[in-house]
mmCIF file of C-alpha atoms in Angstrom:
data_model
loop_
_atom_site.group_PDB
_atom_site.id
_atom_site.type_symbol
_atom_site.label_atom_id
_atom_site.label_comp_id
_atom_site.label_asym_id
_atom_site.label_seq_id
_atom_site.Cartn_x
_atom_site.Cartn_y
_atom_site.Cartn_z
ATOM 1 C CA MET A 1 59.018 31.592 53.628
ATOM 2 C CA ASP A 2 58.145 34.007 50.841
ATOM 3 C CA PHE A 3 59.906 31.780 48.337
ATOM 4 C CA ASP A 4 58.018 28.712 49.526
ATOM 5 C CA PHE A 5 54.732 30.587 49.428
ATOM 6 C CA THR A 6 55.410 31.953 45.940
ATOM 7 C CA THR A 7 56.471 28.533 44.677
ATOM 8 C CA LEU A 8 53.346 26.946 46.130
ATOM 9 C CA THR A 9 51.171 29.601 44.489
ATOM 10 C CA LEU A 10 52.838 29.082 41.122
ATOM 11 C CA LEU A 11 52.566 25.295 41.282
ATOM 12 C CA SER A 12 48.895 25.566 42.229
ATOM 13 C CA ILE A 13 48.053 27.479 39.043
ATOM 14 C CA PRO A 14 48.250 24.499 36.613
ATOM 15 C CA LEU A 15 46.433 22.280 39.127
ATOM 16 C CA ILE A 16 43.672 24.828 39.664
ATOM 17 C CA SER A 17 43.514 25.280 35.886
ATOM 18 C CA ALA A 18 43.150 21.506 35.439
ATOM 19 C CA PHE A 19 40.372 21.428 38.027
ATOM 20 C CA VAL A 20 38.654 24.368 36.337
ATOM 21 C CA GLY A 21 38.878 22.597 32.965
ATOM 22 C CA TRP A 22 37.381 19.411 34.384
ATOM 23 C CA ALA A 23 34.704 21.180 36.431
ATOM 24 C CA THR A 24 33.526 23.437 33.601
ATOM 25 C CA ASN A 25 33.283 20.555 31.152
ATOM 26 C CA TYR A 26 31.505 18.380 33.711
ATOM 27 C CA LEU A 27 29.046 21.164 34.460
ATOM 28 C CA ALA A 28 28.585 21.886 30.762
ATOM 29 C CA LEU A 29 27.555 18.260 30.170
ATOM 30 C CA LYS A 30 25.086 18.351 33.039
ATOM 31 C CA MET A 31 23.666 21.637 31.778
ATOM 32 C CA MET A 32 23.054 20.057 28.386
ATOM 33 C CA PHE A 33 20.639 17.484 29.824
ATOM 34 C CA TYR A 34 19.344 18.719 33.175
ATOM 35 C CA PRO A 35 17.016 19.832 34.566
ATOM 36 C CA MET A 36 14.312 18.386 32.350
ATOM 37 C CA GLU A 37 11.989 21.322 32.967
ATOM 38 C CA PHE A 38 12.791 25.007 33.541
ATOM 39 C CA VAL A 39 13.844 25.780 37.105
ATOM 40 C CA GLY A 40 13.769 29.405 38.207
ATOM 41 C CA ILE A 41 11.884 32.484 37.073
ATOM 42 C CA LYS A 42 11.166 32.609 33.364
ATOM 43 C CA PRO A 43 12.452 33.736 30.970
ATOM 44 C CA ILE A 44 15.898 34.753 32.260
ATOM 45 C CA PHE A 45 16.493 33.776 35.865
ATOM 46 C CA GLY A 46 16.797 30.026 35.748
ATOM 47 C CA TRP A 47 17.894 27.139 33.598
ATOM 48 C CA GLN A 48 16.634 24.178 31.645
ATOM 49 C CA GLY A 49 18.845 21.565 30.023
ATOM 50 C CA LEU A 50 19.668 22.610 26.465
ATOM 51 C CA ILE A 51 18.495 19.316 24.997
ATOM 52 C CA PRO A 52 15.109 19.144 26.828
ATOM 53 C CA ALA A 53 14.610 22.855 26.105
ATOM 54 C CA LYS A 54 15.149 22.166 22.412
ATOM 55 C CA ARG A 55 13.014 19.040 22.323
ATOM 56 C CA LYS A 56 10.570 20.467 19.788
ATOM 57 C CA GLU A 57 13.388 21.386 17.379
ATOM 58 C CA MET A 58 15.093 18.055 18.075
ATOM 59 C CA ALA A 59 11.842 16.207 17.464
ATOM 60 C CA GLU A 60 11.321 17.975 14.151
ATOM 61 C CA ILE A 61 14.894 17.250 13.071
ATOM 62 C CA ALA A 62 14.496 13.584 13.991
ATOM 63 C CA ALA A 63 11.169 13.414 12.169
ATOM 64 C CA GLU A 64 12.564 15.065 9.057
ATOM 65 C CA LEU A 65 15.537 12.704 9.095
ATOM 66 C CA VAL A 66 13.496 9.576 9.702
ATOM 67 C CA LEU A 67 10.614 10.418 7.376
ATOM 68 C CA GLY A 68 12.158 12.745 4.820
ATOM 69 C CA LYS A 69 15.505 11.096 4.104
ATOM 70 C CA LEU A 70 15.760 7.633 5.546
ATOM 71 C CA LEU A 71 12.397 5.981 6.067
ATOM 72 C CA ASN A 72 9.356 6.038 3.843
ATOM 73 C CA ALA A 73 5.957 5.175 5.298
ATOM 74 C CA LYS A 74 4.753 3.564 2.073
ATOM 75 C CA GLU A 75 7.883 1.438 1.779
ATOM 76 C CA LEU A 76 7.398 0.210 5.334
ATOM 77 C CA ALA A 77 3.682 -0.477 4.905
ATOM 78 C CA ALA A 78 4.384 -2.412 1.716
ATOM 79 C CA LYS A 79 6.131 -5.059 3.817
ATOM 80 C CA LEU A 80 2.912 -5.987 5.625
ATOM 81 C CA ASP A 81 1.200 -9.181 4.513
ATOM 82 C CA SER A 82 -2.550 -9.512 5.054
ATOM 83 C CA LYS A 83 -2.398 -13.305 5.475
ATOM 84 C CA ALA A 84 0.255 -13.060 8.151
ATOM 85 C CA LEU A 85 -1.664 -10.275 9.922
ATOM 86 C CA THR A 86 -4.841 -12.357 9.875
ATOM 87 C CA ALA A 87 -3.011 -15.382 11.244
ATOM 88 C CA VAL A 88 -1.567 -13.606 14.294
ATOM 89 C CA MET A 89 -4.775 -11.893 15.403
ATOM 90 C CA GLU A 90 -7.553 -14.059 13.914
ATOM 91 C CA ARG A 91 -8.509 -15.820 17.148
ATOM 92 C CA ARG A 92 -8.811 -12.573 19.111
ATOM 93 C CA LEU A 93 -10.482 -10.818 16.192
ATOM 94 C CA LYS A 94 -13.191 -13.496 16.065
ATOM 95 C CA GLN A 95 -13.927 -12.988 19.757
ATOM 96 C CA VAL A 96 -14.098 -9.222 19.384
ATOM 97 C CA LEU A 97 -16.277 -9.403 16.263
ATOM 98 C CA ARG A 98 -18.805 -11.711 17.946
ATOM 99 C CA ARG A 99 -19.145 -9.247 20.787
ATOM 100 C CA ILE A 100 -19.454 -6.332 18.346
ATOM 101 C CA VAL A 101 -22.146 -8.142 16.341
ATOM 102 C CA ASN A 102 -24.139 -8.760 19.522
ATOM 103 C CA GLU A 103 -23.807 -5.162 20.709
ATOM 104 C CA VAL A 104 -24.668 -3.637 17.333
ATOM 105 C CA MET A 105 -27.697 -5.836 16.730
ATOM 106 C CA ARG A 106 -29.047 -5.387 20.262
ATOM 107 C CA GLU A 107 -28.841 -1.620 19.908
ATOM 108 C CA SER A 108 -29.958 -1.204 16.282
ATOM 109 C CA ALA A 109 -32.423 -4.071 15.815
ATOM 110 C CA PRO A 110 -33.122 -5.598 19.240
ATOM 111 C CA LYS A 111 -36.372 -7.348 18.338
ATOM 112 C CA VAL A 112 -34.959 -8.939 15.197
ATOM 113 C CA TRP A 113 -31.850 -10.138 16.985
ATOM 114 C CA ALA A 114 -33.755 -11.422 20.001
ATOM 115 C CA SER A 115 -36.196 -13.383 17.830
ATOM 116 C CA MET A 116 -33.486 -14.886 15.634
ATOM 117 C CA PRO A 117 -32.862 -18.561 16.466
ATOM 118 C CA VAL A 118 -29.415 -19.642 17.628
ATOM 119 C CA HIS A 119 -28.879 -21.366 14.305
ATOM 120 C CA GLY A 120 -29.429 -18.081 12.482
ATOM 121 C CA LYS A 121 -27.011 -16.213 14.736
ATOM 122 C CA ASN A 122 -24.423 -18.911 14.255
ATOM 123 C CA LEU A 123 -24.804 -18.556 10.508
ATOM 124 C CA VAL A 124 -24.069 -14.821 10.835
ATOM 125 C CA TYR A 125 -21.027 -15.491 13.042
ATOM 126 C CA ALA A 126 -19.741 -18.175 10.709
ATOM 127 C CA ARG A 127 -20.201 -15.995 7.635
ATOM 128 C CA ILE A 128 -18.336 -13.085 9.245
ATOM 129 C CA GLU A 129 -15.513 -15.296 10.507
ATOM 130 C CA ALA A 130 -15.112 -16.937 7.114
ATOM 131 C CA ASP A 131 -14.893 -13.497 5.549
ATOM 132 C CA ILE A 132 -12.199 -12.178 7.899
ATOM 133 C CA PRO A 133 -9.239 -12.942 5.560
ATOM 134 C CA ASN A 134 -11.000 -11.174 2.696
ATOM 135 C CA ILE A 135 -11.835 -8.112 4.806
ATOM 136 C CA VAL A 136 -8.339 -7.872 6.275
ATOM 137 C CA ASN A 137 -6.765 -8.271 2.857
ATOM 138 C CA ASN A 138 -8.854 -5.459 1.356
ATOM 139 C CA MET A 139 -8.301 -3.177 4.317
ATOM 140 C CA VAL A 140 -4.530 -3.782 4.338
ATOM 141 C CA ASP A 141 -4.336 -3.026 0.613
ATOM 142 C CA ASP A 142 -6.210 0.241 1.103
ATOM 143 C CA PHE A 143 -4.159 1.053 4.189
ATOM 144 C CA LYS A 144 -0.909 0.618 2.239
ATOM 145 C CA TYR A 145 -2.171 2.942 -0.459
ATOM 146 C CA ASN A 146 -3.362 5.617 1.980
ATOM 147 C CA VAL A 147 -0.818 5.136 4.787
ATOM 148 C CA GLU A 148 0.666 8.627 4.480
ATOM 149 C CA GLU A 149 -2.771 10.170 5.018
ATOM 150 C CA ILE A 150 -3.602 7.894 7.955
ATOM 151 C CA ILE A 151 -0.273 7.864 9.809
ATOM 152 C CA ASP A 152 1.814 11.023 10.038
ATOM 153 C CA ILE A 153 5.212 9.760 11.224
ATOM 154 C CA LYS A 154 6.403 13.292 11.837
ATOM 155 C CA GLU A 155 3.424 13.964 14.063
ATOM 156 C CA LEU A 156 4.100 10.712 15.910
ATOM 157 C CA VAL A 157 7.776 11.468 16.568
ATOM 158 C CA VAL A 158 7.291 15.133 17.460
ATOM 159 C CA THR A 159 4.397 14.452 19.825
ATOM 160 C CA LYS A 160 6.184 11.620 21.605
ATOM 161 C CA LEU A 161 9.451 13.507 22.073
ATOM 162 C CA ILE A 162 7.701 16.622 23.354
ATOM 163 C CA GLU A 163 5.766 14.503 25.837
ATOM 164 C CA SER A 164 8.855 12.535 26.898
ATOM 165 C CA PRO A 165 12.026 14.686 27.061
ATOM 166 C CA GLU A 166 13.807 11.781 28.766
ATOM 167 C CA ILE A 167 13.801 9.978 25.410
ATOM 168 C CA ILE A 168 15.732 12.861 23.823
ATOM 169 C CA ASN A 169 18.267 12.703 26.646
ATOM 170 C CA GLU A 170 18.558 8.953 26.146
ATOM 171 C CA ILE A 171 19.200 9.409 22.419
ATOM 172 C CA PHE A 172 22.060 11.817 23.113
ATOM 173 C CA LEU A 173 23.528 10.019 26.121
ATOM 174 C CA LYS A 174 23.566 6.598 24.476
ATOM 175 C CA SER A 175 24.659 7.849 21.077
ATOM 176 C CA GLY A 176 27.477 9.875 22.656
ATOM 177 C CA GLU A 177 28.335 7.472 25.468
ATOM 178 C CA LYS A 178 32.021 7.455 24.445
ATOM 179 C CA GLU A 179 32.308 11.128 23.550
ATOM 180 C CA PHE A 180 30.862 12.627 26.722
ATOM 181 C CA PRO A 181 33.345 10.983 29.131
ATOM 182 C CA PHE A 182 36.097 12.260 26.841
ATOM 183 C CA VAL A 183 34.703 15.784 27.092
ATOM 184 C CA GLU A 184 34.800 15.562 30.879
ATOM 185 C CA HIS A 185 38.295 14.067 31.144
ATOM 186 C CA SER A 186 39.784 16.208 28.393
ATOM 187 C CA GLY A 187 38.835 19.269 30.402
ATOM 188 C CA PHE A 188 41.358 18.246 33.056
ATOM 189 C CA ILE A 189 44.127 17.631 30.491
ATOM 190 C CA PHE A 190 43.480 20.803 28.500
ATOM 191 C CA GLY A 191 43.149 22.788 31.706
ATOM 192 C CA LEU A 192 46.486 21.494 32.968
ATOM 193 C CA LEU A 193 48.211 22.321 29.695
ATOM 194 C CA PHE A 194 46.723 25.810 29.515
ATOM 195 C CA GLY A 195 47.655 26.362 33.138
ATOM 196 C CA PHE A 196 51.400 26.403 32.465
ATOM 197 C CA PRO A 197 51.345 29.487 30.205
ATOM 198 C CA THR A 198 49.230 31.227 32.843
ATOM 199 C CA MET A 199 51.795 30.253 35.464
ATOM 200 C CA PHE A 200 54.696 31.732 33.465
ATOM 201 C CA VAL A 201 52.779 34.952 32.811
ATOM 202 C CA TRP A 202 52.062 35.235 36.530
ATOM 203 C CA MET A 203 55.751 34.767 37.329
ATOM 204 C CA TYR A 204 56.683 37.915 35.402
ATOM 205 C CA LEU A 205 53.428 39.827 35.693
ATOM 206 C CA PRO A 206 51.871 39.093 39.120
ATOM 207 C CA GLU A 207 48.923 41.426 38.621
ATOM 208 C CA TRP A 208 45.541 40.667 40.240
ATOM 209 C CA TRP A 209 43.795 40.314 36.881
ATOM 210 C CA VAL A 210 46.186 37.758 35.335
ATOM 211 C CA LEU A 211 44.798 34.644 37.031
ATOM 212 C CA PRO A 212 41.087 35.514 36.544
ATOM 213 C CA LEU A 213 41.853 36.247 32.898
ATOM 214 C CA GLY A 214 43.740 32.971 32.627
ATOM 215 C CA GLY A 215 40.793 31.129 34.207
ATOM 216 C CA LEU A 216 38.429 32.794 31.734
ATOM 217 C CA ILE A 217 40.569 31.672 28.809
ATOM 218 C CA VAL A 218 40.983 28.144 30.201
ATOM 219 C CA GLY A 219 37.224 27.773 30.757
ATOM 220 C CA TYR A 220 36.522 28.990 27.258
ATOM 221 C CA LEU A 221 39.156 26.912 25.486
ATOM 222 C CA THR A 222 38.481 23.628 27.283
ATOM 223 C CA ASN A 223 34.772 23.729 26.427
ATOM 224 C CA TRP A 224 35.370 24.976 22.893
ATOM 225 C CA LEU A 225 38.076 22.405 22.176
ATOM 226 C CA ALA A 226 36.048 19.519 23.588
ATOM 227 C CA LEU A 227 33.127 20.334 21.282
ATOM 228 C CA LYS A 228 35.447 20.771 18.317
ATOM 229 C CA VAL A 229 37.192 17.449 18.870
ATOM 230 C CA ILE A 230 33.858 15.632 18.858
ATOM 231 C CA PHE A 231 32.699 16.998 15.482
ATOM 232 C CA GLU A 232 35.895 18.165 13.737
ATOM 233 C CA PRO A 233 37.339 17.397 11.312
ATOM 234 C CA LYS A 234 34.344 15.999 9.521
ATOM 235 C CA HIS A 235 36.299 13.906 7.063
ATOM 236 C CA PRO A 236 39.350 11.733 7.893
ATOM 237 C CA THR A 237 42.379 14.032 7.729
ATOM 238 C CA LYS A 238 46.050 13.060 7.759
ATOM 239 C CA PHE A 239 48.222 14.955 10.248
ATOM 240 C CA MET A 240 51.797 13.969 11.163
ATOM 241 C CA GLY A 241 51.122 10.359 10.223
ATOM 242 C CA LEU A 242 47.854 10.243 12.150
ATOM 243 C CA THR A 243 44.329 10.054 10.759
ATOM 244 C CA LEU A 244 42.130 12.584 12.514
ATOM 245 C CA GLN A 245 38.355 12.772 12.457
ATOM 246 C CA GLY A 246 35.670 13.980 14.852
ATOM 247 C CA MET A 247 35.076 11.321 17.504
ATOM 248 C CA PHE A 248 31.337 11.223 16.940
ATOM 249 C CA LEU A 249 31.695 11.015 13.169
ATOM 250 C CA LYS A 250 34.344 8.310 13.444
ATOM 251 C CA ARG A 251 31.798 6.098 15.204
ATOM 252 C CA GLN A 252 29.114 6.575 12.560
ATOM 253 C CA ASN A 253 28.328 2.858 12.211
ATOM 254 C CA GLU A 254 28.108 2.279 15.944
ATOM 255 C CA VAL A 255 26.071 5.429 16.628
ATOM 256 C CA SER A 256 23.710 4.607 13.744
ATOM 257 C CA GLN A 257 22.878 1.276 15.352
ATOM 258 C CA VAL A 258 22.264 2.764 18.804
ATOM 259 C CA TYR A 259 20.202 5.653 17.451
ATOM 260 C CA SER A 260 18.072 3.359 15.272
ATOM 261 C CA GLU A 261 17.339 0.958 18.106
ATOM 262 C CA ILE A 262 16.090 3.801 20.314
ATOM 263 C CA ILE A 263 13.894 5.111 17.484
ATOM 264 C CA GLU A 264 12.365 1.645 17.062
ATOM 265 C CA GLU A 265 12.017 0.814 20.760
ATOM 266 C CA LYS A 266 10.825 4.188 22.066
ATOM 267 C CA LEU A 267 9.312 6.169 19.182
ATOM 268 C CA VAL A 268 8.151 4.385 16.039
ATOM 269 C CA THR A 269 6.738 1.408 17.922
ATOM 270 C CA SER A 270 3.723 -0.634 16.908
ATOM 271 C CA GLU A 271 1.830 0.804 19.883
ATOM 272 C CA ASN A 272 2.640 4.402 18.930
ATOM 273 C CA ILE A 273 1.775 3.762 15.295
ATOM 274 C CA LEU A 274 -1.645 2.412 16.327
ATOM 275 C CA LYS A 275 -2.314 5.348 18.674
ATOM 276 C CA THR A 276 -1.362 7.810 15.951
ATOM 277 C CA ALA A 277 -3.701 6.067 13.518
ATOM 278 C CA LEU A 278 -6.580 6.055 16.035
ATOM 279 C CA TYR A 279 -6.142 9.463 17.642
ATOM 280 C CA GLY A 280 -3.890 11.452 15.327
ATOM 281 C CA SER A 281 -4.733 13.788 12.485
ATOM 282 C CA GLY A 282 -5.361 10.862 10.121
ATOM 283 C CA SER A 283 -7.881 9.056 12.346
ATOM 284 C CA LYS A 284 -10.798 10.327 10.254
ATOM 285 C CA GLN A 285 -9.289 8.778 7.128
ATOM 286 C CA LEU A 286 -8.836 5.468 8.961
ATOM 287 C CA LEU A 287 -12.466 5.462 10.074
ATOM 288 C CA GLU A 288 -13.601 6.174 6.518
ATOM 289 C CA LEU A 289 -11.489 3.264 5.275
ATOM 290 C CA ILE A 290 -13.045 0.938 7.858
ATOM 291 C CA GLU A 291 -16.539 2.153 7.026
ATOM 292 C CA LEU A 292 -16.003 1.457 3.345
ATOM 293 C CA HIS A 293 -15.048 -2.177 3.875
ATOM 294 C CA VAL A 294 -17.437 -2.868 6.753
ATOM 295 C CA ASN A 295 -20.387 -1.513 4.763
ATOM 296 C CA ASP A 296 -19.420 -3.693 1.825
ATOM 297 C CA ALA A 297 -19.182 -6.720 4.096
ATOM 298 C CA ILE A 298 -22.525 -6.005 5.787
ATOM 299 C CA ASP A 299 -24.222 -5.795 2.389
ATOM 300 C CA ARG A 300 -23.031 -9.340 1.744
ATOM 301 C CA TYR A 301 -23.998 -10.590 5.213
ATOM 302 C CA ILE A 302 -27.499 -9.138 5.077
ATOM 303 C CA ALA A 303 -28.100 -10.812 1.737
ATOM 304 C CA PHE A 304 -26.697 -14.084 3.038
ATOM 305 C CA ALA A 305 -28.783 -14.065 6.224
ATOM 306 C CA GLN A 306 -32.157 -13.808 4.467
ATOM 307 C CA PRO A 307 -34.835 -14.196 5.570
ATOM 308 C CA TYR A 308 -33.686 -13.770 9.186
ATOM 309 C CA ILE A 309 -32.510 -10.164 8.926
ATOM 310 C CA THR A 310 -33.586 -8.582 5.627
ATOM 311 C CA LEU A 311 -37.315 -8.811 6.276
ATOM 312 C CA GLY A 312 -37.072 -7.582 9.843
ATOM 313 C CA VAL A 313 -34.640 -4.669 9.532
ATOM 314 C CA GLY A 314 -35.884 -1.441 8.069
ATOM 315 C CA SER A 315 -33.721 0.992 6.108
ATOM 316 C CA ASP A 316 -33.056 3.222 9.136
ATOM 317 C CA ALA A 317 -31.922 0.308 11.285
ATOM 318 C CA TYR A 318 -29.879 -1.041 8.401
ATOM 319 C CA TYR A 319 -27.840 2.149 8.075
ATOM 320 C CA LYS A 320 -27.529 2.306 11.839
ATOM 321 C CA VAL A 321 -26.065 -1.203 11.795
ATOM 322 C CA GLN A 322 -23.453 -0.126 9.266
ATOM 323 C CA GLU A 323 -22.518 3.008 11.166
ATOM 324 C CA MET A 324 -22.329 1.312 14.548
ATOM 325 C CA ALA A 325 -20.376 -1.671 13.252
ATOM 326 C CA SER A 326 -17.716 0.565 11.711
ATOM 327 C CA ARG A 327 -17.487 2.676 14.846
ATOM 328 C CA HIS A 328 -17.177 -0.359 17.123
ATOM 329 C CA ILE A 329 -14.486 -1.980 14.992
ATOM 330 C CA PHE A 330 -12.566 1.301 14.987
ATOM 331 C CA GLU A 331 -12.921 1.884 18.728
ATOM 332 C CA ASN A 332 -12.077 -1.717 19.603
ATOM 333 C CA SER A 333 -8.858 -1.761 17.567
ATOM 334 C CA GLU A 334 -6.796 -1.738 20.761
ATOM 335 C CA ARG A 335 -8.414 -5.033 21.751
ATOM 336 C CA TYR A 336 -7.187 -7.057 18.782
ATOM 337 C CA MET A 337 -4.340 -5.103 17.158
ATOM 338 C CA PRO A 338 -1.805 -5.726 19.998
ATOM 339 C CA TYR A 339 -1.741 -9.363 18.899
ATOM 340 C CA ALA A 340 -0.090 -8.166 15.707
ATOM 341 C CA PHE A 341 2.480 -5.869 17.333
ATOM 342 C CA GLU A 342 5.307 -8.399 17.406
ATOM 343 C CA TYR A 343 4.683 -9.352 13.774
ATOM 344 C CA ILE A 344 4.584 -5.690 12.727
ATOM 345 C CA LYS A 345 7.829 -4.887 14.557
ATOM 346 C CA LYS A 346 9.640 -7.858 13.053
ATOM 347 C CA THR A 347 8.266 -7.262 9.558
ATOM 348 C CA LEU A 348 8.922 -3.518 9.397
ATOM 349 C CA GLY A 349 12.462 -3.922 10.759
ATOM 350 C CA ILE A 350 12.710 -0.189 11.413
ATOM 351 C CA ALA A 351 15.966 -0.341 13.389
ATOM 352 C CA GLU A 352 17.705 -2.453 10.763
ATOM 353 C CA GLU A 353 16.407 -0.338 7.886
ATOM 354 C CA LEU A 354 17.193 2.985 9.552
ATOM 355 C CA SER A 355 20.651 1.906 10.710
ATOM 356 C CA ALA A 356 21.647 0.688 7.249
ATOM 357 C CA ARG A 357 20.658 4.001 5.684
ATOM 358 C CA MET A 358 22.244 6.135 8.424
ATOM 359 C CA LYS A 359 25.563 4.388 7.855
ATOM 360 C CA LYS A 360 25.500 5.623 4.264
ATOM 361 C CA LEU A 361 25.050 9.292 5.185
ATOM 362 C CA SER A 362 27.841 11.734 4.448
ATOM 363 C CA PRO A 363 29.699 13.132 7.517
ATOM 364 C CA GLU A 364 27.853 16.439 7.091
ATOM 365 C CA GLU A 365 24.476 14.694 6.995
ATOM 366 C CA PHE A 366 25.362 12.429 9.890
ATOM 367 C CA GLU A 367 26.437 15.374 12.030
ATOM 368 C CA GLY A 368 22.967 16.751 11.415
ATOM 369 C CA VAL A 369 21.440 13.805 13.257
ATOM 370 C CA LEU A 370 22.180 15.272 16.695
ATOM 371 C CA ARG A 371 24.132 18.519 16.646
ATOM 372 C CA PRO A 372 21.807 21.082 15.007
ATOM 373 C CA ALA A 373 19.231 20.867 17.798
ATOM 374 C CA TYR A 374 21.559 22.535 20.299
ATOM 375 C CA GLU A 375 24.334 23.997 18.136
ATOM 376 C CA ALA A 376 22.818 27.488 18.293
ATOM 377 C CA ASP A 377 23.085 27.396 22.098
ATOM 378 C CA GLU A 378 26.603 25.986 22.394
ATOM 379 C CA TRP A 379 27.794 29.504 23.205
ATOM 380 C CA LYS A 380 25.865 29.325 26.479
ATOM 381 C CA LEU A 381 27.916 26.337 27.592
ATOM 382 C CA ILE A 382 31.159 27.990 26.527
ATOM 383 C CA LEU A 383 30.226 31.275 28.218
ATOM 384 C CA THR A 384 29.297 29.481 31.438
ATOM 385 C CA GLY A 385 32.621 27.634 31.405
ATOM 386 C CA SER A 386 34.453 30.908 30.836
ATOM 387 C CA LEU A 387 32.747 32.667 33.750
ATOM 388 C CA LEU A 388 33.330 29.723 36.077
ATOM 389 C CA GLY A 389 36.977 29.658 35.039
ATOM 390 C CA MET A 390 37.305 33.358 35.759
ATOM 391 C CA GLY A 391 35.700 32.862 39.155
ATOM 392 C CA ALA A 392 38.136 30.079 39.974
ATOM 393 C CA GLY A 393 40.992 32.360 38.886
ATOM 394 C CA PHE A 394 40.192 34.671 41.774
ATOM 395 C CA MET A 395 40.898 31.878 44.279
ATOM 396 C CA PRO A 396 44.728 32.087 44.302
ATOM 397 C CA VAL A 397 44.512 35.880 43.969
ATOM 398 C CA SER A 398 42.364 36.085 47.088
ATOM 399 C CA TYR A 399 44.630 33.684 48.929
ATOM 400 C CA THR A 400 47.682 35.720 47.952
ATOM 401 C CA HIS A 401 45.968 38.912 49.052
ATOM 402 C CA LEU A 402 45.168 37.425 52.449
ATOM 403 C CA ARG A 403 48.719 36.199 52.969
ATOM 404 C CA ALA A 404 50.081 39.602 52.028
ATOM 405 C CA HIS A 405 48.085 41.210 54.850
ATOM 406 C CA GLU A 406 49.009 38.701 57.520
#
């Protein structure tokens, strides 16, 4: 009976070790991403997923990579064509401009506008509509030149990722969709392999501390090895006829494509670019640009519409017209700009551009796409795995202790 019990205990060690390896790696993966927000009592008693907790650092790294090394705002803006932009939103822009003209004139010069015959108003509408291509062309040219002052891509990316930690999780989970299952499954294999040495030590040294110590080592090594295998070696290395390279780095082309598509679809979208331009730190510069070209256009329209407007609008009302027109065009951007979103997305080709440049990064640079954001906290995952492994190591010890007192 003793022999059977001892044999069963020994055989259970590698199996328990394999389970510990799998469980610690599985838990480590979950702890990387969940929960999204801190659960517990700050700052110590509780947990937040390492990636969501590091979303600000991750956002800044992504922004620096996208803006500083791989994508240039001026290069992207240079692809825009004023004629094509006018074509896709001209119909909606005409509708919006007619409404703006009516609102501005009713507020700034109500008597003049009310007394103007329909023919005169139609002349104003026609003149403005005929001038749309010229206005758009001038504004696009100025926008291209001043794009870095108007749109801060870093601000866009950082703000969006901080607001939406689920996007950061998606970047990691999709980019590492082949590595993370390996981490989980490798824990079982590594745990099983490390369990045999623990079993042999226990055979000759059946002390109470052997199995907890073995569990501690197994938990540590399985997590440590899994992380190493993903990112090491950085460069293809020959070993016993095999070419070894970190799993993540080996899939550089594939990961580049996935990463770039998420950046284009979730972060640097046409909608987010417009919101950053309208409400971000460069919104004042955008308004000034609009004012410059609207004022120039109004000078031409006022001269053209004589004697209907010039004689009836005083200098105060005239400047009010300019100010209000610029403000309305700025504030109504979300009414006509969405018609250009599809054109902008297709023309900028952010995913294609970013992917092509990411594929050319060195292994060291490519590793920096995802790892640095949480690398400093990897020890937490390894420590947690170690402690869980040690706890599991007490299981057979406790069982043995109970049997010994039966």
